[in-house]
PDB file of C-alpha atoms in Angstrom:
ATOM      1  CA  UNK A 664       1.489 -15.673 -14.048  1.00  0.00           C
ATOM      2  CA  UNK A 665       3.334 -16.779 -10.695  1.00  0.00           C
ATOM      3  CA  UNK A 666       5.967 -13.490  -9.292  1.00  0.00           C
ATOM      4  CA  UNK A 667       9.410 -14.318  -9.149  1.00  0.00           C
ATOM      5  CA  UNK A 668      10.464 -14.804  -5.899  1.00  0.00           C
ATOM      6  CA  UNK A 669      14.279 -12.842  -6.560  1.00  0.00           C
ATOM      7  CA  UNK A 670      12.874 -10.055  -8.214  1.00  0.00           C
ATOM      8  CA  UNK A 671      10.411  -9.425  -5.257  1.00  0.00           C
ATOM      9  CA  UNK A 672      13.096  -9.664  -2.595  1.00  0.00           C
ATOM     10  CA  UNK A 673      15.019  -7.462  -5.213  1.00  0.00           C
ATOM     11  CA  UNK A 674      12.792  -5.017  -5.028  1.00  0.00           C
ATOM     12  CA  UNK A 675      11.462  -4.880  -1.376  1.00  0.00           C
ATOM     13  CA  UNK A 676      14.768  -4.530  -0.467  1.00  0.00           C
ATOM     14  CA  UNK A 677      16.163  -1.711  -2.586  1.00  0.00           C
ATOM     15  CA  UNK A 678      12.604  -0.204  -1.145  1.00  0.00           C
ATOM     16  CA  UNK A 679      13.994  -0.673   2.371  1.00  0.00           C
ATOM     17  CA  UNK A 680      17.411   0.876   1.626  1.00  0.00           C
ATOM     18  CA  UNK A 681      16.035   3.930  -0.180  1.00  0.00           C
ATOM     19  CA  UNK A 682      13.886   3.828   3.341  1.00  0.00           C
ATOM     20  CA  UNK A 683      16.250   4.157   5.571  1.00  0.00           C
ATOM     21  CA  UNK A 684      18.461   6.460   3.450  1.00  0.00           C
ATOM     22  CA  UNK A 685      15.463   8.918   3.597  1.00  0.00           C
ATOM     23  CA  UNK A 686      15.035   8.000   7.447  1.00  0.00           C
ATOM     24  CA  UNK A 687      19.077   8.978   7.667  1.00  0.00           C
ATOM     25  CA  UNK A 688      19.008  12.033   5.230  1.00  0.00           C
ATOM     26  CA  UNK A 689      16.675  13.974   7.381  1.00  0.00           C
ATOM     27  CA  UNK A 690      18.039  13.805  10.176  1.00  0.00           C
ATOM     28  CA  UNK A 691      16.538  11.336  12.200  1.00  0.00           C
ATOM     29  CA  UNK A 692      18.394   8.838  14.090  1.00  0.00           C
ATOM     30  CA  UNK A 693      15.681   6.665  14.696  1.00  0.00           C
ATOM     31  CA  UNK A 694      12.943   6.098  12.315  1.00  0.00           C
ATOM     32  CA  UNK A 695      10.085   4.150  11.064  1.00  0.00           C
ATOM     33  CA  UNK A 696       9.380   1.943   7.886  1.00  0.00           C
ATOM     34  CA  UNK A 697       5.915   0.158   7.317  1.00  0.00           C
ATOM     35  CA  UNK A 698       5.190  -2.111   5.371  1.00  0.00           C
ATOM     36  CA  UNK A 699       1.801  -2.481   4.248  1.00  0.00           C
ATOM     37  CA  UNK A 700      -0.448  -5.288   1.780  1.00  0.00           C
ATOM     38  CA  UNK A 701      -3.283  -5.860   0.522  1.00  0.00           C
ATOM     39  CA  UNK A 702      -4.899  -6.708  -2.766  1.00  0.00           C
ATOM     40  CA  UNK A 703      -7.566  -5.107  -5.166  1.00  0.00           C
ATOM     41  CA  UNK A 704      -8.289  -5.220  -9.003  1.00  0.00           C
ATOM     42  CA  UNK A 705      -6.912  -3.163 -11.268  1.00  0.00           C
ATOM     43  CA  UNK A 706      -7.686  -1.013 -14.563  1.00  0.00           C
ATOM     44  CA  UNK A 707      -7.575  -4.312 -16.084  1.00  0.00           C
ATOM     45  CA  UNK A 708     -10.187  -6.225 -14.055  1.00  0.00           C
ATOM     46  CA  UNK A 709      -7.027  -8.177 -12.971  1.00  0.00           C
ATOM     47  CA  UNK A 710      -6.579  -9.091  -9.195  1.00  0.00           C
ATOM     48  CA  UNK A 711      -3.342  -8.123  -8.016  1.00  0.00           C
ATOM     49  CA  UNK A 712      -1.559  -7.854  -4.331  1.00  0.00           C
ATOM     50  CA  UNK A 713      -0.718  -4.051  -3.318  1.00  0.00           C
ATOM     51  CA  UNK A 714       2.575  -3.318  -1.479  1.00  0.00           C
ATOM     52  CA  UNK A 715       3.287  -0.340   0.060  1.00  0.00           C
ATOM     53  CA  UNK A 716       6.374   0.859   2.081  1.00  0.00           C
ATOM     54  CA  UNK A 717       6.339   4.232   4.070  1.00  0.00           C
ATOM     55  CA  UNK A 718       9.037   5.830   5.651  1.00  0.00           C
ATOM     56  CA  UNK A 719       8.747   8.695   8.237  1.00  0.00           C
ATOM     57  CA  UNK A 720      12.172  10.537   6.431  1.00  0.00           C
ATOM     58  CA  UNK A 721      11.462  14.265   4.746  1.00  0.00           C
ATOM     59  CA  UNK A 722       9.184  13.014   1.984  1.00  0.00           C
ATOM     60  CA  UNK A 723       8.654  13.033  -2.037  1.00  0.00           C
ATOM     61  CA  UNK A 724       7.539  16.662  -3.821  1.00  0.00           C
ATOM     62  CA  UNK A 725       5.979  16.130  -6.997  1.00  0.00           C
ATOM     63  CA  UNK A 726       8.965  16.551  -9.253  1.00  0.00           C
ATOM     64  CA  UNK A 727      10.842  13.828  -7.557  1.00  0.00           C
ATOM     65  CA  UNK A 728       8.352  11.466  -7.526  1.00  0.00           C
ATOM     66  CA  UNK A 729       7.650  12.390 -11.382  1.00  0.00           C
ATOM     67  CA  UNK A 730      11.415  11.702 -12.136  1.00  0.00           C
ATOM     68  CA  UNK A 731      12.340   8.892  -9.343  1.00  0.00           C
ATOM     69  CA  UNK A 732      12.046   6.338 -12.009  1.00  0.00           C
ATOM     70  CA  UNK A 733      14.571   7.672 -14.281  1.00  0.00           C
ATOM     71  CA  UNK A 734      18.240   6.280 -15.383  1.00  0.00           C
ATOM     72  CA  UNK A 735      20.695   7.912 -13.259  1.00  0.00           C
ATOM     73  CA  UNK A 736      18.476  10.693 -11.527  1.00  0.00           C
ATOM     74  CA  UNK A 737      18.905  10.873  -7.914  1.00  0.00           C
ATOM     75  CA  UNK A 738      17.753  12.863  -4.871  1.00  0.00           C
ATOM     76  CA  UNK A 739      20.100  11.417  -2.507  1.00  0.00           C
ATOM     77  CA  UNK A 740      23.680  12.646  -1.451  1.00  0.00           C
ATOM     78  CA  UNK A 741      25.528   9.255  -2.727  1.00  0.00           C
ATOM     79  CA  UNK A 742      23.111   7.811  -5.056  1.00  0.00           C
ATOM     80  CA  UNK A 743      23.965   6.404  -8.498  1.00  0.00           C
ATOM     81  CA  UNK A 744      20.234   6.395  -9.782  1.00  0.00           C
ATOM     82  CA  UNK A 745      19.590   3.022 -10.638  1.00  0.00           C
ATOM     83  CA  UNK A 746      17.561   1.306  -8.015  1.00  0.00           C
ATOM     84  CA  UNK A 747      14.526   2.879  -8.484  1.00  0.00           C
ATOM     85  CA  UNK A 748      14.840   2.050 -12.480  1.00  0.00           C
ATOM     86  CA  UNK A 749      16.005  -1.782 -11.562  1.00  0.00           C
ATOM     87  CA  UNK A 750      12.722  -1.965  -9.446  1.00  0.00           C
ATOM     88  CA  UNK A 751      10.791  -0.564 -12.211  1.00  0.00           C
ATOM     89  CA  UNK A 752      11.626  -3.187 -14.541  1.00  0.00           C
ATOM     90  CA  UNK A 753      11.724  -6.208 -12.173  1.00  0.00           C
ATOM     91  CA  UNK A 754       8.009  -5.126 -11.324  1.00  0.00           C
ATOM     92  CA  UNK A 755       6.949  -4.429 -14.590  1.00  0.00           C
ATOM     93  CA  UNK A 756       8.337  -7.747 -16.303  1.00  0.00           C
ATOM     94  CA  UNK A 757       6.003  -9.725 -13.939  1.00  0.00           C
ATOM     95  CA  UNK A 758       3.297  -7.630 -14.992  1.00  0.00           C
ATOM     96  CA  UNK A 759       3.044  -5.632 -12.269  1.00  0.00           C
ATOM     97  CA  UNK A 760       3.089  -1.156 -11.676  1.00  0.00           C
ATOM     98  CA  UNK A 761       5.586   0.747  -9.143  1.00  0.00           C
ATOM     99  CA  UNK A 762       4.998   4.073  -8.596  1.00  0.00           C
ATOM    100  CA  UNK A 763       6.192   6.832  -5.877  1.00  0.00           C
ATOM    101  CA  UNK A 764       2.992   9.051  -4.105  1.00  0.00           C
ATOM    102  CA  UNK A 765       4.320  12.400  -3.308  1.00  0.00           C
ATOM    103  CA  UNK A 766       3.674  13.522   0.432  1.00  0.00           C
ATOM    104  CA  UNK A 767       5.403  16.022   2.900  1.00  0.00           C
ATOM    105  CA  UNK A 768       7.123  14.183   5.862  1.00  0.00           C
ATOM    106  CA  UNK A 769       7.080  10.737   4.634  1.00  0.00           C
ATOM    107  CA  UNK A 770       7.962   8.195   1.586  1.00  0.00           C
ATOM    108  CA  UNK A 771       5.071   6.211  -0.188  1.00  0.00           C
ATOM    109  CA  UNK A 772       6.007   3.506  -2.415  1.00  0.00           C
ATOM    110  CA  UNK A 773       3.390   1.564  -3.815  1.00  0.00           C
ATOM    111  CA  UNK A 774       3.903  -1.406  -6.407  1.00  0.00           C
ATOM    112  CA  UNK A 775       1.348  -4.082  -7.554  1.00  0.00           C
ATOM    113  CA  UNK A 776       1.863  -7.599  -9.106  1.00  0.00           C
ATOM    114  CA  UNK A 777      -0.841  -9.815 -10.482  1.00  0.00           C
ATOM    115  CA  UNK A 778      -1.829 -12.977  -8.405  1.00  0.00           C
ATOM    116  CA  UNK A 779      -1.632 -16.503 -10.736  1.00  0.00           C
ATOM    117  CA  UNK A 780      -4.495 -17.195 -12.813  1.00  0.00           C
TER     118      UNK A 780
END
């Protein structure tokens, strides 16, 4: 299975933006976002590349990161809800796994995507 180029961009940036949002939201006029990859194999015995983006804003609790994925939910002042979601499904449709790790003081988003076999 090759990625989809779009849907990656897609992603990575809605990633960035929810980033720097976070970055914004606590207070912090300037701020830091990493990007971070790598690749392992999964549950599956399948090798896929690891993405992660951090952000230094005020972090994820549990129950965010828990919900982050639904329609419509939102922690943020002017969000609609749907980026996270979009990302979901872009990832997953390529057969890869998003998911949010909760931490105090920062933002971890991790996502996978299989390589081509």
């Amino acid at each position: 299975m090759l990625t989809d180029q779009i849907r990656v961009e897609h992603v990575l940036l809605n990633l960035f933006q929810n980033a720097s949002d976070a970055i914004l939201e606590a207070g912090r006029q300037h701020g830091k976002i990493t990007v971070a990859t790598g690749s392992r194999v999964n549950e599956a015995g399948i090798s896929v590349a690891c993405v992660t983006v951090r952000d230094d804003g005020a972090g994820v609790s549990a129950d965010v990161a828990e919900r982050a994925f639904e329609r419509f939910f939102t922690s943020k002042a002017r969000g609609i809800g749907m980026g996270l979601p979009i990302s979901r499904a872009l990832v997953e449709a390529q057969g890869g796994r998003v998911w949010i790790e909760p931490a105090e003081g920062q933002g971890i988003v991790h996502f996978t995507l299989p390589f081509a076999s």
